[in-house]
Coordinates of C-alpha atoms and ligand atoms in Angstrom, one line a residue:
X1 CA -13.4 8.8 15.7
X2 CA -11.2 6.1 15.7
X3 CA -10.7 4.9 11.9
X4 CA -8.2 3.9 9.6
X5 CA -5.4 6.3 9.2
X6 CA -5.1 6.3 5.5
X7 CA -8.8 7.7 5.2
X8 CA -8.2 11.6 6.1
X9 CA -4.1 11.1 6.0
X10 CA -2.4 14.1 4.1
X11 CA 0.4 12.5 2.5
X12 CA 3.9 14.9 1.5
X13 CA 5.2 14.1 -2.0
X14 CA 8.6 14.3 -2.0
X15 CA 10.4 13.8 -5.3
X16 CA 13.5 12.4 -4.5
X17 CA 16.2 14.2 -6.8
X18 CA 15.0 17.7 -6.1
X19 CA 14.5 17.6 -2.3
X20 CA 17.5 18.0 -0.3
X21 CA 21.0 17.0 -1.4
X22 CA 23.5 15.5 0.9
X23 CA 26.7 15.2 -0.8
X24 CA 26.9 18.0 -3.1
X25 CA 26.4 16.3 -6.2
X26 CA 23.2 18.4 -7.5
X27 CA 21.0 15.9 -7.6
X28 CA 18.7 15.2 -4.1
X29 CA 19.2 11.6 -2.2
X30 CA 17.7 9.5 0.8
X31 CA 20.4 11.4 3.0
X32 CA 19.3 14.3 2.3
X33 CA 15.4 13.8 2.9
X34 CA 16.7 12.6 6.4
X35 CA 17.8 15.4 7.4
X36 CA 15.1 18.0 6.1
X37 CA 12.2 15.1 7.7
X38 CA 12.3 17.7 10.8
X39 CA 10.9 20.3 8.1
X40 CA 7.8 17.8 7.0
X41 CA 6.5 16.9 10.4
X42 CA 6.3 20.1 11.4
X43 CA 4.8 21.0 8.7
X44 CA 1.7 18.5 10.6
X45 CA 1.6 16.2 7.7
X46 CA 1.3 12.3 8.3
X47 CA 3.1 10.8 5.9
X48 CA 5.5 11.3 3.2
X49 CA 5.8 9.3 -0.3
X50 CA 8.9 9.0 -2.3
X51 CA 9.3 8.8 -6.1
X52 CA 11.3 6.1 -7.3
X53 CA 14.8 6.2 -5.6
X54 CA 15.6 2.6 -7.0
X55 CA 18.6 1.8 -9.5
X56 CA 17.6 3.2 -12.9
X57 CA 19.4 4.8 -15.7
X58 CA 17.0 7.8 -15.8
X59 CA 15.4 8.2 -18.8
X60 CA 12.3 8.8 -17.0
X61 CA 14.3 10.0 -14.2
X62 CA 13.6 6.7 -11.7
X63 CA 10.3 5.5 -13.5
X64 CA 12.7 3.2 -15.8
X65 CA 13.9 0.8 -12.9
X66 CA 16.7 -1.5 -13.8
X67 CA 16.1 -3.6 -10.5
X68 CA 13.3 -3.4 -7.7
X69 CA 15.1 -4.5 -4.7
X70 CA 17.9 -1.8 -3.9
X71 CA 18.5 2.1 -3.8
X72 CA 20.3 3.8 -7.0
X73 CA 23.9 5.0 -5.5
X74 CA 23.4 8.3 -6.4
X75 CA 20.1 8.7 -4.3
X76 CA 22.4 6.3 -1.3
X77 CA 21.7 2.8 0.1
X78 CA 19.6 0.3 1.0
X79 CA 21.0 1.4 4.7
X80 CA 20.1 4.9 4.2
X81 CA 16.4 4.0 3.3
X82 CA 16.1 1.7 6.3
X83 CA 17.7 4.6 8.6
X84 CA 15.5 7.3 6.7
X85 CA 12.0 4.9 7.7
X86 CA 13.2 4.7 11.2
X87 CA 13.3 8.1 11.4
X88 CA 10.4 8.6 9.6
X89 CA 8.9 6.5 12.1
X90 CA 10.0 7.9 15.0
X91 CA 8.7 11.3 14.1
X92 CA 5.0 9.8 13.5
X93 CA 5.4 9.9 9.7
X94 CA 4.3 7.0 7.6
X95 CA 6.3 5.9 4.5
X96 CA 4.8 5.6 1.1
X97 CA 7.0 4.1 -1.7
X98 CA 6.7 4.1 -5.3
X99 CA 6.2 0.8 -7.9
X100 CA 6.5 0.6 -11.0
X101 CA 4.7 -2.3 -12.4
X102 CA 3.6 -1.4 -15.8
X103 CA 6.8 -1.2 -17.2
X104 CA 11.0 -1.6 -16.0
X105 CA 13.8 -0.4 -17.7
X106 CA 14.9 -1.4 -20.9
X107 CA 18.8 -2.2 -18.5
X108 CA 16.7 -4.6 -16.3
X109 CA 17.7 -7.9 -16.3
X110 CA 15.0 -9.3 -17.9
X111 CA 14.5 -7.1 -20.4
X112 CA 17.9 -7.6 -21.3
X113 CA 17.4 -10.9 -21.3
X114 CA 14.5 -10.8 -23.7
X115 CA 16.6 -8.7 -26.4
X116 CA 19.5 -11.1 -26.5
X117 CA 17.6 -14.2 -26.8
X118 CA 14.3 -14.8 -28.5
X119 CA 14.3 -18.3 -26.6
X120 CA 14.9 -16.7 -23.4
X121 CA 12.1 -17.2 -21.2
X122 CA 12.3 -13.6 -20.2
X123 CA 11.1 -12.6 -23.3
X124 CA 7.6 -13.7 -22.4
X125 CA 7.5 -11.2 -19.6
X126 CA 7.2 -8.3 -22.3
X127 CA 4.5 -7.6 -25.1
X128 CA 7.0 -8.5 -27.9
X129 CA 5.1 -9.1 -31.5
X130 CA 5.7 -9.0 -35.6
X131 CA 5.1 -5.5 -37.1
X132 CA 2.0 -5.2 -39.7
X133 CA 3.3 -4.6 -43.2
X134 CA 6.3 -3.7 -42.5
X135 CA 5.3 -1.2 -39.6
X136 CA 4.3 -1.3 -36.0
X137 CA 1.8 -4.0 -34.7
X138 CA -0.8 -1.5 -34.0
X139 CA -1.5 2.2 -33.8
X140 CA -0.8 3.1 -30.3
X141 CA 1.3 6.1 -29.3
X142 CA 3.7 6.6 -26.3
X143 CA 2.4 8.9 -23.9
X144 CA 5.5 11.0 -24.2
X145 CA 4.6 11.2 -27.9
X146 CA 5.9 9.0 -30.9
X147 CA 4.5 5.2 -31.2
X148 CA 3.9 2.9 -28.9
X149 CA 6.1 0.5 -30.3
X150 CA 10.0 0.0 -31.1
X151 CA 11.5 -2.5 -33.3
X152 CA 14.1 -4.8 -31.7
X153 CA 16.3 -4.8 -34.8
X154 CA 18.1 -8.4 -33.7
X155 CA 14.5 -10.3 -33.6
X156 CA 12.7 -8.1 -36.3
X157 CA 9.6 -7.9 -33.7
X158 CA 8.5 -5.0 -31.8
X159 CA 8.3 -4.9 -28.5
X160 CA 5.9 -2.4 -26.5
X161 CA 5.6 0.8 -24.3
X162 CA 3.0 3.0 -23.0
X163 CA 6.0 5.5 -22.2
X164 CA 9.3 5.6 -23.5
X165 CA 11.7 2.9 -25.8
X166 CA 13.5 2.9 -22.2
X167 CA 10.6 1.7 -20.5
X168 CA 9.1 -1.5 -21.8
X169 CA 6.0 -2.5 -20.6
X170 CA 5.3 -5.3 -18.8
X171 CA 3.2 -8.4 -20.0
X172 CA 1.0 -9.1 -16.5
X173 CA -1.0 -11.9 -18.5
X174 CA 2.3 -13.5 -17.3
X175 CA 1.6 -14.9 -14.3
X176 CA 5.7 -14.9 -13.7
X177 CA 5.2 -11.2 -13.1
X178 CA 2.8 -11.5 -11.0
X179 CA 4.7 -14.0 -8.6
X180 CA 7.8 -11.4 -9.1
X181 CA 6.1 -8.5 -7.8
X182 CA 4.3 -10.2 -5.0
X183 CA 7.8 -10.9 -3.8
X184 CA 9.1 -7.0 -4.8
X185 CA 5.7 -5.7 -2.8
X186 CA 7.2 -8.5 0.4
X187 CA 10.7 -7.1 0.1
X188 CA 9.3 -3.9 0.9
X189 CA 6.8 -4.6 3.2
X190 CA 8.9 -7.1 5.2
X191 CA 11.4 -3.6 5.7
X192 CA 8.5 -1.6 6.9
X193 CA 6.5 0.7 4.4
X194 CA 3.3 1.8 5.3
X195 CA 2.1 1.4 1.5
X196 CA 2.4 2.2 -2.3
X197 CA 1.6 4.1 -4.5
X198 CA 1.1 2.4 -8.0
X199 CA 2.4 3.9 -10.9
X200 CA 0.2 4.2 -13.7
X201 CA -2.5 2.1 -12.2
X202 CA -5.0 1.3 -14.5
X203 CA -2.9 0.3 -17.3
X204 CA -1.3 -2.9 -16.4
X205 CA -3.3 -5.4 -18.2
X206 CA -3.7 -4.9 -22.2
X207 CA -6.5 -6.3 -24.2
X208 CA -5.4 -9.3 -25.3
X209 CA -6.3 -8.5 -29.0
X210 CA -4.0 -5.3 -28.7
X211 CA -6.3 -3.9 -31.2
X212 CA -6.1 -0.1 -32.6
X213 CA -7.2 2.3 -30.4
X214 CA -7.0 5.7 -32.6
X215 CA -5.4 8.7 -30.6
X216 CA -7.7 12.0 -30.3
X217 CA -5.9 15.1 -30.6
X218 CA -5.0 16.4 -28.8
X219 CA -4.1 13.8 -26.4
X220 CA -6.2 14.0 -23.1
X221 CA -5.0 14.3 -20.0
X222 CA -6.6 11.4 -18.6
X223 CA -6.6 7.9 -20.3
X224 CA -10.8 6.5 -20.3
X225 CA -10.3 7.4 -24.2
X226 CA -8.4 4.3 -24.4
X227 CA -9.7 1.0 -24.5
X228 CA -6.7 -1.0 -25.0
X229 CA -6.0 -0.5 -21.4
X230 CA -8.6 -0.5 -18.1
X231 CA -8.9 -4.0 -18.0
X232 CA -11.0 -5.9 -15.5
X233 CA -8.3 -8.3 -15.1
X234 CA -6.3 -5.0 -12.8
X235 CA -9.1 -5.5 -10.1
X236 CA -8.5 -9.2 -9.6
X237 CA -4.4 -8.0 -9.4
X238 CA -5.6 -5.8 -6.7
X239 CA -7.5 -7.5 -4.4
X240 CA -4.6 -10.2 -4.8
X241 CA -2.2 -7.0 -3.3
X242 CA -4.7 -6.1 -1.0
X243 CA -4.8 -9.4 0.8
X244 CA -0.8 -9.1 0.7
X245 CA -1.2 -5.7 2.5
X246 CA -3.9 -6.7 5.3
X247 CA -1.4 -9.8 5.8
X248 CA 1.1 -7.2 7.6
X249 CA 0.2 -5.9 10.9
X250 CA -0.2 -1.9 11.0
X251 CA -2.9 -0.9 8.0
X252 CA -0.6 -0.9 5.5
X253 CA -2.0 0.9 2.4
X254 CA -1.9 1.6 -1.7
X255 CA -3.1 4.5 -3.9
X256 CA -3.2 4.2 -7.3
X257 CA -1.7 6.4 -10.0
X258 CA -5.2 5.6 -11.7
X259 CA -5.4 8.1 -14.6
X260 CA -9.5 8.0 -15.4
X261 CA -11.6 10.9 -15.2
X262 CA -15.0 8.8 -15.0
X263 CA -15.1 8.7 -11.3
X264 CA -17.1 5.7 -11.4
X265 CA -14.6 3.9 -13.3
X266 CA -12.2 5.5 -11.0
X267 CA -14.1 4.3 -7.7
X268 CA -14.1 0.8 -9.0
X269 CA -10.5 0.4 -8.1
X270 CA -11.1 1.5 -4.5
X271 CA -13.8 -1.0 -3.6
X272 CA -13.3 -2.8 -0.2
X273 CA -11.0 -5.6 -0.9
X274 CA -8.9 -3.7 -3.7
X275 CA -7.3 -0.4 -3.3
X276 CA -7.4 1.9 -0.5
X277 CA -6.8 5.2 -2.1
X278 CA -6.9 6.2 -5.6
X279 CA -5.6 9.5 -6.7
X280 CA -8.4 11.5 -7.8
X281 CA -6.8 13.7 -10.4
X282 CA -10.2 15.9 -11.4
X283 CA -8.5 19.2 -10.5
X284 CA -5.7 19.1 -11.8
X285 CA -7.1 20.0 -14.8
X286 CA -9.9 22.2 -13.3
X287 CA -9.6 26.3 -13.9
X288 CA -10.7 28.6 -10.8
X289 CA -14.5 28.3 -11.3
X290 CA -16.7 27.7 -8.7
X291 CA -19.4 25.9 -10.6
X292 CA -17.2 23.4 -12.5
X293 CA -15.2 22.9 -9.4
X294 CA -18.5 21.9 -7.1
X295 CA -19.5 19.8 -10.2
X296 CA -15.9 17.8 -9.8
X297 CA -16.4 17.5 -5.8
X298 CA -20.0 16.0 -6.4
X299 CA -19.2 13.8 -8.7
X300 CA -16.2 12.1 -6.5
X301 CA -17.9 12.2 -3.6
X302 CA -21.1 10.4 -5.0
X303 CA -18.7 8.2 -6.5
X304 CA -16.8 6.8 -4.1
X305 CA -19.2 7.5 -1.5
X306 CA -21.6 4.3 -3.9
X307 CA -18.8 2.1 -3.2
X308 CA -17.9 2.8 0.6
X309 CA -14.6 4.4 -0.3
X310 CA -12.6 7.4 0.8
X311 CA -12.1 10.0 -1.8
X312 CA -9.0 12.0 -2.2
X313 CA -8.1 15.3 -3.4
X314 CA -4.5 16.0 -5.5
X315 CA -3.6 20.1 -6.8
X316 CA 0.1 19.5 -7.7
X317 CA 2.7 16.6 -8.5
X318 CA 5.8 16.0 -10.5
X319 CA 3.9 16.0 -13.7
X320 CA 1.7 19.1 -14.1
X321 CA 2.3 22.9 -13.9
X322 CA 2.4 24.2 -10.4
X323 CA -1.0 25.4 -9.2
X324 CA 0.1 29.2 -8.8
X325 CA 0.9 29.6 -12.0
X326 CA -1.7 27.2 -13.5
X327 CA -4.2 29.6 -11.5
X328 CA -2.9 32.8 -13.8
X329 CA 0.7 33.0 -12.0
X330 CA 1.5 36.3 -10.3
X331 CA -0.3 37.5 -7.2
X332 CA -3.4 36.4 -8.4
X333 CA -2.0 33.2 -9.1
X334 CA -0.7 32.8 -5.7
X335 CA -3.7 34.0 -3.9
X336 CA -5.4 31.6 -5.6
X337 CA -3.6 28.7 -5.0
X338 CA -3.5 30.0 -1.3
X339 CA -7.4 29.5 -1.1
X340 CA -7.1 26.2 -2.7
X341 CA -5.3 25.0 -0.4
X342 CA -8.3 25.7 2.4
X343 CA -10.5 23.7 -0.3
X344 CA -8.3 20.8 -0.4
X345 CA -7.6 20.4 3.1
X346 CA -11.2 21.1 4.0
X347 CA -12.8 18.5 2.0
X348 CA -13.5 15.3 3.1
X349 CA -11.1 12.2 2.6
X350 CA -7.4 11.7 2.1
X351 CA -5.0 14.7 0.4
X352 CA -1.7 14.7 -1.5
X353 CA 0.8 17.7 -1.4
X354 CA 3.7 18.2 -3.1
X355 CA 7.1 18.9 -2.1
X356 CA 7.5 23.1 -2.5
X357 CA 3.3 23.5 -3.0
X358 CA 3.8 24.2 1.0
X359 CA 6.0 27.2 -0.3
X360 CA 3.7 28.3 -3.2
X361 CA 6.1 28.1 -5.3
X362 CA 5.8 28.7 -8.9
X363 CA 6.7 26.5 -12.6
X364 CA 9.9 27.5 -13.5
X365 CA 10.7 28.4 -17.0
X366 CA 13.6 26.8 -18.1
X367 CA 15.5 27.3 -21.2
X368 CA 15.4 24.3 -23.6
X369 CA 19.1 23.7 -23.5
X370 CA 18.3 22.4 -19.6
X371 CA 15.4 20.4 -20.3
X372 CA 16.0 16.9 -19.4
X373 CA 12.4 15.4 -19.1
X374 CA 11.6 12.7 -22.2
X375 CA 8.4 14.9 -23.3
X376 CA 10.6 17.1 -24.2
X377 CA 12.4 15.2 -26.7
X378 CA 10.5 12.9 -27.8
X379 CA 7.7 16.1 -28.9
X380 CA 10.6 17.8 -30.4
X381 CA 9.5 20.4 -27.7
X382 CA 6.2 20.7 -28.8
X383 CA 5.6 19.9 -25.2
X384 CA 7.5 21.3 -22.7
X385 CA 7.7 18.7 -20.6
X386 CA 7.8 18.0 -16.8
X387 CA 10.8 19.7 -15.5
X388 CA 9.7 23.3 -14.6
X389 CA 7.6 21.8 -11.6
X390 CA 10.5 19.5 -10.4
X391 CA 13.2 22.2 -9.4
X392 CA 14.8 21.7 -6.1
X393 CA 13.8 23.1 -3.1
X394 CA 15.0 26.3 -1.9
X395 CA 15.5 26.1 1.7
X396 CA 17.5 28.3 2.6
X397 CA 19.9 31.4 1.0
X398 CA 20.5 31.8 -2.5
X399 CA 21.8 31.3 -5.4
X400 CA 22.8 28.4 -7.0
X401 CA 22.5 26.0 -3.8
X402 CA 19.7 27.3 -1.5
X403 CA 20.8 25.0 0.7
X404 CA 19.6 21.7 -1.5
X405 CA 23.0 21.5 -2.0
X406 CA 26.4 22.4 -1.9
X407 CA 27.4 22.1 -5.3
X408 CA 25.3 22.8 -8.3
X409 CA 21.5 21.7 -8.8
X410 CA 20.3 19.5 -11.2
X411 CA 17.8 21.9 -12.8
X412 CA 18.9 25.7 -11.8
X413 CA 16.5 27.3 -8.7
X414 CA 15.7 30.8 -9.5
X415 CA 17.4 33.7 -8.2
X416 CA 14.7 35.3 -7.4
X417 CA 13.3 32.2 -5.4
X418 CA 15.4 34.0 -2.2
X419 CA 12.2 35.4 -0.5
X420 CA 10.7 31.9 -0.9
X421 CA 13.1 29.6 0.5
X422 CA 11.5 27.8 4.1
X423 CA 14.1 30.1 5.9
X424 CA 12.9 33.3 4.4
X425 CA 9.3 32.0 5.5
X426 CA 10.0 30.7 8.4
X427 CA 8.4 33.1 11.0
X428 CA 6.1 35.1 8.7
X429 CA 2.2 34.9 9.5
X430 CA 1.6 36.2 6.2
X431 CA 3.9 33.1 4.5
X432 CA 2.4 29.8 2.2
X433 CA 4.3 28.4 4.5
X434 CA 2.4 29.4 7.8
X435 CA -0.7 28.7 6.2
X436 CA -0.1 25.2 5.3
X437 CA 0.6 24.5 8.8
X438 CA -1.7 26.5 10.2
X439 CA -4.2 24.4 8.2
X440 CA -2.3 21.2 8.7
X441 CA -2.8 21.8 13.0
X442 CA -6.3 22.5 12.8
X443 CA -7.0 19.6 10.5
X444 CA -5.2 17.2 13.3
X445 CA -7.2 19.0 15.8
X446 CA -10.5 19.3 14.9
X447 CA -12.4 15.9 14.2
X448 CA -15.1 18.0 12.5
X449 CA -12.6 18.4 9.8
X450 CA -10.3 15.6 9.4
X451 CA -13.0 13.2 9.3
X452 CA -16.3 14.7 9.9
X453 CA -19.3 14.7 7.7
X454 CA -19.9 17.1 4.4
X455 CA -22.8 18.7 3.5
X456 CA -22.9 22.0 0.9
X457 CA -24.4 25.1 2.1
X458 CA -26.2 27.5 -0.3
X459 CA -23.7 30.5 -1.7
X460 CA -23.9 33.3 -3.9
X461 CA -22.3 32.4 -7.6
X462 CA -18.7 32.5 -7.7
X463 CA -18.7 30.8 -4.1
X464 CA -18.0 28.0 -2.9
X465 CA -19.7 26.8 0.5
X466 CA -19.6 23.6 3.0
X467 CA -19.7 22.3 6.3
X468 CA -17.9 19.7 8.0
X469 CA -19.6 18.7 10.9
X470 CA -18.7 16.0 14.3
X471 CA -20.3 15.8 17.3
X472 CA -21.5 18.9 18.3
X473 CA -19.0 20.4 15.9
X474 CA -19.1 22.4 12.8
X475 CA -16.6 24.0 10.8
X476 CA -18.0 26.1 7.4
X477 CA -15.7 26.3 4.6
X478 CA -16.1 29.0 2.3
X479 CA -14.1 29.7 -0.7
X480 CA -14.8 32.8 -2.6
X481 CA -13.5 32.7 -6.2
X482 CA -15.0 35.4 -8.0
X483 CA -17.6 36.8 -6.1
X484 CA -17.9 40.0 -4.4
X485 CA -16.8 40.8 -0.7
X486 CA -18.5 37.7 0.7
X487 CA -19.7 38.0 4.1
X488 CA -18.9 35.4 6.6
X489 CA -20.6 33.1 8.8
X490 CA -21.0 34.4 11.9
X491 CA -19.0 32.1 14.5
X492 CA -15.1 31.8 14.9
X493 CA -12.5 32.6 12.0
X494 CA -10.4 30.0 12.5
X495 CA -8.0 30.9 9.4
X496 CA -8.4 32.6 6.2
X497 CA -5.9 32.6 3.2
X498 CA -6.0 36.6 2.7
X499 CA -7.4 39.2 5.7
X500 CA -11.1 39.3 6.2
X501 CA -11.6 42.9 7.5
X502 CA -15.2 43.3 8.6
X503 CA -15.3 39.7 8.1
X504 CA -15.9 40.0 4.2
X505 CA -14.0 37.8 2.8
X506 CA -12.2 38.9 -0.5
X507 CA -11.9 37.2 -3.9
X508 CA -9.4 34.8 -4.8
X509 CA -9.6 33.6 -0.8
X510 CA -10.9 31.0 1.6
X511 CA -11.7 30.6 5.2
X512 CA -12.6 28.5 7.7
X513 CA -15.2 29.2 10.1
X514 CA -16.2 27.0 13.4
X515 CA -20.2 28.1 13.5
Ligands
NOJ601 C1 3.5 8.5 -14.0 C2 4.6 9.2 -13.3 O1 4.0 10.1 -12.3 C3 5.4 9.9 -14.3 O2 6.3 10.8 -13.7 C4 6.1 8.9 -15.2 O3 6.7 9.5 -16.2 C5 5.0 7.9 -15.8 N1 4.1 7.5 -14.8 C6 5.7 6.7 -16.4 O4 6.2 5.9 -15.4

């Protein structure tokens, strides 16, 4: 079936400081990602999306960004990304970059701009306001923890942000920010991306009242609880973008970091002329349970199947614990993740992995003398924080470089991670590694599972059961979570996570079956 790419596309995460480092500095750049693109496509993905790689001081390590239009020096040049898309290209593999629209840097320009001068026109692209006796204009809290708000001593007002004091939000009822973007989006565009993907989507527009919104503890994970944000006003932003997109030749796309678990309210942002993609975030925070897992896939699929939409499926990024260890760690952890990842790629739609998920690697535990992520600090470590899930790559070796880099890492990479760099793998049948791609080729391969239809098969408890049929095609996914020795369809094993002797297929393991 010939349809648009972006609909069944498994798109690579790469996080741009912990993937491969090209001159020895310990921290991962565009250079470096060249080089190690061989890895990706033949790992059989189709595209690859980068984390923010643009000029930024780092407090939220690239998601402050000081100015849209260039590359941060220590991640290389504006060169380097137009060489690393070319090659990109010429290997088949689209380009996804990040924006940053609901917030920049407290070092942009504007913001800057905005702090030193009341007058300054600038100052109108923020959400500046007077405090409400004698404290912050409202109640809201930072995500990273804290309040919302921080006084700008000079003016006496307070301006706001969702995240950190280094990352002040945006006002988009400014229609100067909206022109500004559009032309940020072009710049991009115009030097060939094949799409975006929108940080924090759904939180752009603010009700104009900014009125208190009362935080439950503790927080959630996803945002619906808030009704300061989610405003209709983001759709009509959208469809604006989208019109942008269509205007290039070559299906040009967006996802949206859209952080909602209502899936309805989630699908609304994929409608036809809006969004392409939206993250769907649902199992992230889903345990290894058959029945609340079929009840996540139902939902999303009636969801954005109501509204003619793709769905997509997401098990890892830079923010959350790595699955392995959010599935129980150790073997079982691993084995578990292993299955998952014949669930995620079996299911219909679009699919996100993340740089090292390919190698099952685990979270690292750090110790709090090397944390560096914002949560962190801002908690007082009452959160961890982000930073055990974005330790370099091991590719090859050991100790301390593994071949990210020459010098010394950013975040240390175990010792132990030796056995698990892509060299040790490399060659093993038994590897994460094999699997992935295993899966990845018969994904490309067979229409039945890349884009054919879904329909759940009856399974014993604990089970998980499906079939993706095309033509005269079908492919049965099983997944057996907790269940017995579960006996397999009869037809061809095309590839399980764990050996089916006797075609039984153990616990903690999937498998695909052409019937
Ligand atoms: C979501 C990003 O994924 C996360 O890493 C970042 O800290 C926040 N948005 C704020 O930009």
């Amino acid at each position: 079936m010939n349809e648009h790419w972006w609909r069944s596309a498994v798109i690579y995460q790469i996080y741009v400081r912990s993937f491969a480092d090209s001159d020895g500095d310990g921290v991962g750049d565009l250079p470096g990602i060249r080089s190690r693109l061989p890895h990706v496509k033949e790992l059989g993905v189709d595209g690859i999306w980068l984390t923010p790689f643009y000029p930024s001081p780092g407090a939220d390590h690239g998601y402050d960004v000081s100015d849209y239009v260039d590359v941060d020096p220590q991640f290389g040049t504006l060169d380097d990304f137009d060489a690393l898309v070319a090659d990109a290209h010429r290997l088949g593999l689209r380009v996804i970059v990040d924006i940053v629209p609901n917030h920049t840097s407290n070092e942009h320009q504007w913001f800057r701009n905005a702090v030193s001068d009341p007058q300054h026109p600038d100052r109108a692209r923020y959400i500046f306001r007077p405090g409400r006796d004698g404290e912050p204009p409202n109640v809201w809290t930072s995500a990273f923890g804290g309040p919302a708000w921080t006084l700008d001593d000079a003016s006496g007002e307070y301006y706001l942000h969702l995240f950190t004091p280094e990352q002040p939000d945006l006002d988009w009822h400014n229609g100067r920010v909206r022109e500004d973007f559009e032309e940020i989006l072009r710049f991009w565009l115009d030097r060939g991306v094949d799409g975006f993907r929108i940080d924090v989507g759904q939180a752009l527009y603010k009700a104009p009242d900014l009125h208190d919104v009362h935080q439950p503890e503790p927080r959630p994970a996803f945002a619906d609880w808030h009704t300061g944000i989610n405003q209709a006003e983001v759709h009509g932003l959208y469809r604006s973008w989208r019109r942008l997109a269509d205007s290039y030749p070559d299906e040009r796309m967006y996802v949206g970091e859209v952080v909602l678990e209502n899936q309805v309210e989630l699908a609304k942002y994929v409608r036809p002329d809006e969004l392409q993609l939206t993250f769907n975030f649902t199992f992230l925070y889903e345990d290894w349970n058959a029945k609340a897992l079929r009840a996540r896939i139902e939902r999303t699929l009636e969801a954005f199947g109501a509204v003619g939409a793709t769905a997509s499926w997401v098990l890892e990024n830079h923010d959350v614990t790595r699955l392995p260890t959010r599935y129980g760690g150790g073997e079982e952890g691993r084995r578990r993740a292993r299955a998952a990842t014949l669930l995620l790629l079996g299911l219909p739609g679009a699919a996100f992995l993340y740089q090292g998920q390919e190698l099952g690697l685990e979270e690292v535990e750090l110790p709090d003398e090397l944390r560096q992520d914002p949560v962190f600090f801002r908690t007082n470590g009452a959160r961890k924080g982000r930073d055990g899930c974005r330790v370099p790559i091991p590719w090859s070796g050991g100790p301390p470089g593994f071949g990210f880099t020459a010098g010394s890492p950013w975040l240390p990479i175990p010792a132990d991670w030796t056995a698990l760099s892509a060299e040790a793998q490399e060659g093993s049948p038994q590897s994460s590694l094999a699997l992935h791609r295993a899966a990845l080729e018969l994904r490309r391969r067979i229409d039945a599972l890349r884009t054919g239809s879904f329909a759940w098969r009856e399974s014993p408890s604990g089970t998980l059961l499906f079939e993706r049929a095309s033509g005269n095609e079908t492919i049965v996914c099983v997944v057996n979570l907790n269940a017995e020795h579960l006996q397999l369809p009869d037809g061809e094993l095309l590839l399980a996570s764990e050996p089916a002797p006797g075609n039984l297929l153990p616990p903690s393991s999937a498998a695909w079956t052409r019937v």
